[in-house]
mmCIF file of C-alpha atoms in Angstrom:
data_model
loop_
_atom_site.group_PDB
_atom_site.id
_atom_site.type_symbol
_atom_site.label_atom_id
_atom_site.label_comp_id
_atom_site.label_asym_id
_atom_site.label_seq_id
_atom_site.Cartn_x
_atom_site.Cartn_y
_atom_site.Cartn_z
ATOM 1 C CA ASP A 120 5.860 91.929 -9.589
ATOM 2 C CA ALA A 121 3.069 90.358 -8.133
ATOM 3 C CA GLU A 122 -0.358 90.913 -9.912
ATOM 4 C CA ILE A 123 -3.903 89.705 -10.453
ATOM 5 C CA THR A 124 -4.738 89.188 -14.053
ATOM 6 C CA GLN A 125 -8.077 87.952 -15.743
ATOM 7 C CA SER A 126 -8.756 86.262 -18.945
ATOM 8 C CA PRO A 127 -10.289 86.643 -21.580
ATOM 9 C CA ARG A 128 -10.328 90.265 -21.412
ATOM 10 C CA HIS A 129 -13.226 90.320 -23.662
ATOM 11 C CA LYS A 130 -15.711 87.463 -24.647
ATOM 12 C CA ILE A 131 -18.721 87.121 -26.865
ATOM 13 C CA THR A 132 -20.700 84.149 -26.388
ATOM 14 C CA GLU A 133 -24.406 82.816 -27.335
ATOM 15 C CA THR A 134 -27.208 82.081 -24.958
ATOM 16 C CA GLY A 135 -27.220 78.688 -23.210
ATOM 17 C CA ARG A 136 -23.307 78.122 -23.444
ATOM 18 C CA GLN A 137 -21.183 77.657 -20.617
ATOM 19 C CA VAL A 138 -18.678 80.144 -20.089
ATOM 20 C CA THR A 139 -15.530 80.500 -17.416
ATOM 21 C CA LEU A 140 -13.675 83.533 -16.715
ATOM 22 C CA ALA A 141 -10.069 83.154 -15.437
ATOM 23 C CA CYS A 142 -8.672 85.144 -12.342
ATOM 24 C CA HIS A 143 -5.326 84.547 -11.199
ATOM 25 C CA GLN A 144 -3.352 86.459 -8.383
ATOM 26 C CA THR A 145 0.357 86.060 -7.604
ATOM 27 C CA TRP A 146 -0.199 88.319 -4.063
ATOM 28 C CA ASN A 147 -0.679 84.963 -2.112
ATOM 29 C CA HIS A 148 -3.747 86.668 -0.870
ATOM 30 C CA ASN A 149 -6.398 84.283 0.780
ATOM 31 C CA ASN A 150 -9.545 86.214 0.027
ATOM 32 C CA MET A 151 -10.574 86.246 -3.547
ATOM 33 C CA PHE A 152 -13.837 87.885 -5.067
ATOM 34 C CA TRP A 153 -15.859 88.438 -8.208
ATOM 35 C CA TYR A 154 -18.197 91.340 -9.173
ATOM 36 C CA ARG A 155 -19.997 92.646 -11.859
ATOM 37 C CA GLN A 156 -20.530 95.827 -13.118
ATOM 38 C CA ASP A 157 -23.675 97.345 -14.821
ATOM 39 C CA LEU A 158 -24.639 100.849 -15.415
ATOM 40 C CA GLY A 159 -26.879 102.021 -12.559
ATOM 41 C CA HIS A 160 -25.978 99.262 -10.599
ATOM 42 C CA GLY A 161 -22.475 99.731 -9.572
ATOM 43 C CA LEU A 162 -20.249 96.930 -8.363
ATOM 44 C CA ARG A 163 -22.081 93.762 -7.001
ATOM 45 C CA LEU A 164 -20.804 90.970 -5.534
ATOM 46 C CA ILE A 165 -21.239 87.483 -7.110
ATOM 47 C CA HIS A 166 -18.984 85.016 -5.386
ATOM 48 C CA TYR A 167 -15.968 85.167 -2.964
ATOM 49 C CA SER A 168 -13.652 82.835 -1.160
ATOM 50 C CA TYR A 169 -11.892 83.442 1.954
ATOM 51 C CA GLY A 170 -9.321 80.391 1.381
ATOM 52 C CA VAL A 171 -8.780 77.084 -0.502
ATOM 53 C CA GLN A 172 -11.789 74.871 -0.710
ATOM 54 C CA ASP A 173 -13.945 78.087 0.499
ATOM 55 C CA THR A 174 -16.523 79.650 -1.438
ATOM 56 C CA ASN A 175 -19.778 81.512 -0.826
ATOM 57 C CA LYS A 176 -22.377 83.230 -2.423
ATOM 58 C CA GLY A 177 -22.661 86.906 -2.837
ATOM 59 C CA GLU A 178 -25.803 89.078 -3.850
ATOM 60 C CA VAL A 179 -26.376 88.132 -7.216
ATOM 61 C CA SER A 180 -24.974 84.451 -7.238
ATOM 62 C CA ASP A 181 -27.704 83.035 -9.212
ATOM 63 C CA GLY A 182 -26.569 81.342 -12.833
ATOM 64 C CA TYR A 183 -22.843 81.550 -11.760
ATOM 65 C CA SER A 184 -20.593 79.234 -9.474
ATOM 66 C CA VAL A 185 -16.762 79.423 -8.569
ATOM 67 C CA SER A 186 -14.187 76.900 -7.168
ATOM 68 C CA ARG A 187 -10.954 77.420 -5.164
ATOM 69 C CA SER A 188 -8.741 74.315 -5.616
ATOM 70 C CA ASN A 189 -5.299 76.769 -5.045
ATOM 71 C CA THR A 190 -4.618 80.151 -3.804
ATOM 72 C CA GLU A 191 -3.995 81.428 -6.738
ATOM 73 C CA ASP A 192 -6.947 80.960 -8.836
ATOM 74 C CA LEU A 193 -10.805 81.553 -8.587
ATOM 75 C CA PRO A 194 -12.303 80.727 -11.880
ATOM 76 C CA LEU A 195 -15.861 82.242 -12.209
ATOM 77 C CA THR A 196 -18.188 79.990 -14.188
ATOM 78 C CA LEU A 197 -21.756 80.901 -16.099
ATOM 79 C CA GLU A 198 -23.505 77.682 -16.115
ATOM 80 C CA SER A 199 -26.036 78.697 -19.389
ATOM 81 C CA ALA A 200 -25.355 82.051 -20.502
ATOM 82 C CA ALA A 201 -27.622 84.498 -20.383
ATOM 83 C CA SER A 202 -28.316 88.158 -21.979
ATOM 84 C CA SER A 203 -28.734 89.535 -18.431
ATOM 85 C CA GLN A 204 -25.070 88.355 -17.816
ATOM 86 C CA THR A 205 -23.865 90.731 -20.378
ATOM 87 C CA SER A 206 -21.470 92.976 -18.250
ATOM 88 C CA VAL A 207 -17.840 93.736 -17.103
ATOM 89 C CA TYR A 208 -16.833 91.173 -14.636
ATOM 90 C CA PHE A 209 -13.841 91.797 -12.058
ATOM 91 C CA CYS A 210 -12.004 89.824 -9.865
ATOM 92 C CA ALA A 211 -10.588 91.184 -6.839
ATOM 93 C CA SER A 212 -8.325 89.944 -4.056
ATOM 94 C CA SER A 213 -7.410 90.969 -0.235
ATOM 95 C CA ASP A 214 -4.797 89.793 2.113
ATOM 96 C CA THR A 215 -5.637 88.481 5.488
ATOM 97 C CA ARG A 216 -2.451 89.073 6.690
ATOM 98 C CA THR A 217 -3.009 92.801 6.629
ATOM 99 C CA GLY A 218 -6.690 92.490 7.664
ATOM 100 C CA GLY A 219 -8.186 91.721 4.582
ATOM 101 C CA ARG A 220 -10.085 94.841 4.099
ATOM 102 C CA GLU A 221 -8.240 96.376 1.220
ATOM 103 C CA GLN A 222 -9.362 94.930 -2.354
ATOM 104 C CA TYR A 223 -7.212 95.501 -5.333
ATOM 105 C CA PHE A 224 -8.667 94.379 -8.664
ATOM 106 C CA GLY A 225 -7.583 92.719 -11.964
ATOM 107 C CA PRO A 226 -8.201 94.604 -15.271
ATOM 108 C CA GLY A 227 -11.849 92.946 -16.045
ATOM 109 C CA THR A 228 -13.325 90.993 -18.155
ATOM 110 C CA ARG A 229 -15.828 92.065 -20.695
ATOM 111 C CA LEU A 230 -18.657 89.455 -21.395
ATOM 112 C CA THR A 231 -21.480 89.974 -24.057
ATOM 113 C CA VAL A 232 -23.769 87.338 -24.370
ATOM 114 C CA THR A 233 -25.904 87.159 -27.685
ATOM 115 C CA GLN B 315 -32.589 102.763 1.018
ATOM 116 C CA LYS B 316 -29.218 101.825 -0.523
ATOM 117 C CA GLU B 317 -26.381 100.573 1.549
ATOM 118 C CA VAL B 318 -24.254 103.046 -0.034
ATOM 119 C CA GLU B 319 -25.432 106.078 -1.507
ATOM 120 C CA GLN B 320 -23.160 108.602 -3.632
ATOM 121 C CA ASN B 321 -24.935 111.842 -6.150
ATOM 122 C CA SER B 322 -24.091 110.005 -9.492
ATOM 123 C CA GLY B 323 -22.925 113.562 -10.962
ATOM 124 C CA PRO B 324 -21.296 114.462 -13.231
ATOM 125 C CA LEU B 325 -19.728 117.135 -10.670
ATOM 126 C CA SER B 326 -17.642 119.615 -12.454
ATOM 127 C CA VAL B 327 -15.009 121.528 -11.172
ATOM 128 C CA PRO B 328 -12.517 123.888 -12.872
ATOM 129 C CA GLU B 329 -8.817 122.989 -12.731
ATOM 130 C CA GLY B 330 -7.230 124.001 -9.366
ATOM 131 C CA ALA B 331 -10.085 123.947 -7.413
ATOM 132 C CA ILE B 332 -10.941 121.404 -4.583
ATOM 133 C CA ALA B 333 -13.320 118.756 -5.417
ATOM 134 C CA SER B 334 -15.882 117.545 -2.631
ATOM 135 C CA LEU B 335 -17.031 113.857 -3.351
ATOM 136 C CA ASN B 336 -19.741 112.553 -0.730
ATOM 137 C CA CYS B 337 -20.879 109.374 0.301
ATOM 138 C CA THR B 338 -23.399 108.077 3.101
ATOM 139 C CA TYR B 339 -23.726 104.800 4.398
ATOM 140 C CA SER B 340 -26.881 102.657 6.108
ATOM 141 C CA ASP B 341 -24.913 100.024 8.287
ATOM 142 C CA ARG B 342 -23.848 101.240 11.540
ATOM 143 C CA GLY B 343 -21.869 97.881 11.951
ATOM 144 C CA SER B 344 -19.330 99.207 8.806
ATOM 145 C CA GLN B 345 -16.072 99.647 10.191
ATOM 146 C CA SER B 346 -13.827 100.576 7.114
ATOM 147 C CA PHE B 347 -14.204 102.968 4.070
ATOM 148 C CA PHE B 348 -12.494 103.274 1.104
ATOM 149 C CA TRP B 349 -12.461 105.460 -1.954
ATOM 150 C CA TYR B 350 -11.778 103.836 -5.433
ATOM 151 C CA ARG B 351 -10.949 105.898 -8.733
ATOM 152 C CA GLN B 352 -11.983 104.228 -11.697
ATOM 153 C CA TYR B 353 -11.108 105.742 -15.404
ATOM 154 C CA SER B 354 -13.407 104.837 -18.017
ATOM 155 C CA GLY B 355 -12.714 101.224 -19.358
ATOM 156 C CA LYS B 356 -10.526 100.567 -16.531
ATOM 157 C CA SER B 357 -10.477 98.912 -13.157
ATOM 158 C CA PRO B 358 -11.267 100.253 -9.906
ATOM 159 C CA GLU B 359 -8.147 101.674 -8.393
ATOM 160 C CA LEU B 360 -7.670 102.212 -4.455
ATOM 161 C CA ILE B 361 -6.663 105.446 -3.532
ATOM 162 C CA MET B 362 -7.831 105.995 0.122
ATOM 163 C CA SER B 363 -8.410 103.863 3.400
ATOM 164 C CA ILE B 364 -10.004 105.305 6.430
ATOM 165 C CA TYR B 365 -10.734 103.184 9.495
ATOM 166 C CA SER B 366 -11.435 105.840 12.133
ATOM 167 C CA ASN B 367 -13.453 109.221 12.642
ATOM 168 C CA GLY B 368 -11.974 112.438 11.537
ATOM 169 C CA ASP B 369 -9.456 113.366 8.528
ATOM 170 C CA LYS B 370 -6.761 111.408 6.670
ATOM 171 C CA GLU B 371 -4.567 113.067 4.247
ATOM 172 C CA ASP B 372 -2.602 111.313 1.360
ATOM 173 C CA GLY B 373 -0.779 114.050 -1.161
ATOM 174 C CA ARG B 374 -3.628 116.188 -2.610
ATOM 175 C CA PHE B 375 -6.439 113.510 -1.107
ATOM 176 C CA THR B 376 -8.007 113.956 2.175
ATOM 177 C CA ALA B 377 -10.769 111.404 3.442
ATOM 178 C CA GLN B 378 -13.055 112.593 5.839
ATOM 179 C CA LEU B 379 -15.125 110.245 8.260
ATOM 180 C CA ASN B 380 -17.782 110.737 10.725
ATOM 181 C CA LYS B 381 -19.459 107.541 11.814
ATOM 182 C CA ALA B 382 -22.164 109.288 13.950
ATOM 183 C CA SER B 383 -23.563 110.821 10.509
ATOM 184 C CA GLN B 384 -22.767 107.699 8.697
ATOM 185 C CA TYR B 385 -20.930 110.147 6.253
ATOM 186 C CA VAL B 386 -17.686 109.719 4.094
ATOM 187 C CA SER B 387 -16.349 112.396 2.033
ATOM 188 C CA LEU B 388 -13.065 112.764 -0.254
ATOM 189 C CA LEU B 389 -11.378 115.966 -0.939
ATOM 190 C CA ILE B 390 -9.336 116.601 -3.752
ATOM 191 C CA ARG B 391 -7.395 119.485 -3.793
ATOM 192 C CA ASP B 392 -5.709 121.310 -6.782
ATOM 193 C CA SER B 393 -7.558 119.432 -9.187
ATOM 194 C CA GLN B 394 -6.447 118.282 -12.127
ATOM 195 C CA PRO B 395 -7.909 116.882 -15.660
ATOM 196 C CA SER B 396 -6.158 113.861 -15.061
ATOM 197 C CA ASP B 397 -8.600 113.582 -12.108
ATOM 198 C CA SER B 398 -11.386 113.167 -13.923
ATOM 199 C CA ALA B 399 -12.764 109.611 -13.580
ATOM 200 C CA THR B 400 -15.598 107.892 -11.501
ATOM 201 C CA TYR B 401 -14.876 107.850 -7.823
ATOM 202 C CA LEU B 402 -16.530 104.756 -5.868
ATOM 203 C CA CYS B 403 -17.132 104.939 -2.277
ATOM 204 C CA ALA B 404 -16.907 101.177 -0.617
ATOM 205 C CA VAL B 405 -17.764 100.363 3.146
ATOM 206 C CA ASN B 406 -16.794 97.206 4.980
ATOM 207 C CA ARG B 407 -18.027 94.835 7.089
ATOM 208 C CA LEU B 408 -16.559 91.804 8.973
ATOM 209 C CA THR B 409 -19.044 88.975 8.521
ATOM 210 C CA GLY B 410 -18.972 85.402 9.051
ATOM 211 C CA GLY B 411 -15.333 84.125 7.976
ATOM 212 C CA GLY B 412 -14.032 87.678 6.740
ATOM 213 C CA ASN B 413 -14.449 91.393 5.566
ATOM 214 C CA LYS B 414 -16.784 91.942 2.524
ATOM 215 C CA LEU B 415 -17.426 95.559 0.763
ATOM 216 C CA THR B 416 -20.541 97.084 -0.559
ATOM 217 C CA PHE B 417 -19.797 99.842 -3.053
ATOM 218 C CA GLY B 418 -21.629 102.873 -4.188
ATOM 219 C CA THR B 419 -22.863 103.259 -7.646
ATOM 220 C CA GLY B 420 -19.877 106.078 -7.676
ATOM 221 C CA THR B 421 -19.760 109.973 -8.468
ATOM 222 C CA GLN B 422 -18.533 111.160 -12.067
ATOM 223 C CA LEU B 423 -15.921 114.030 -11.625
ATOM 224 C CA LYS B 424 -14.980 116.258 -14.403
ATOM 225 C CA VAL B 425 -12.081 118.490 -14.095
ATOM 226 C CA GLU B 426 -12.439 121.693 -16.511
ATOM 227 C CA LEU B 427 -9.334 123.394 -18.079
#
């Protein structure tokens, strides 16, 4: 079955380290999104991509970067991890062929920065 | 003013009752509206989408949209303990090259035996 996966599911890292979170979808969706979810803030958009080689900043993009070299993957990189980036990270995708409005989420990555 | 507002709850309803969850949004250019269910420790799951004014029913769920009032609601009939979760309202707008969602902070629903 087609799906969206994230790895790792849990990660503990130290302040200042570079961290990359993986997102892989087999739906062949053009659109992919990264969110973080924190108590009191809900889901906030970090970066998104509407296709290969396309990347865009969301509302909380500082300290994060993404690259889109193929349709299936959108890795999220924390350049120098900070304690404020401790959060649960969700990847999502949507299909341009059906309007691109409905987003489907991966299982999430819980990141702790110590 | 937040773009998408929801009462955080918890909203407690007895088993078998109707649960009513509400959401307001500020951007009149919003075009599509969604309800996601999120169990504790899990990812959001899309349960309803609505694109035009009125009601849309799917099983025990009914989504209601009133664009003039900038109001979206979700009704859950015959509530079950398995419906206990946080419900996220999401609003879509077409911007630049595609669609983006803005989420509310969610309403926690508790269905009590």
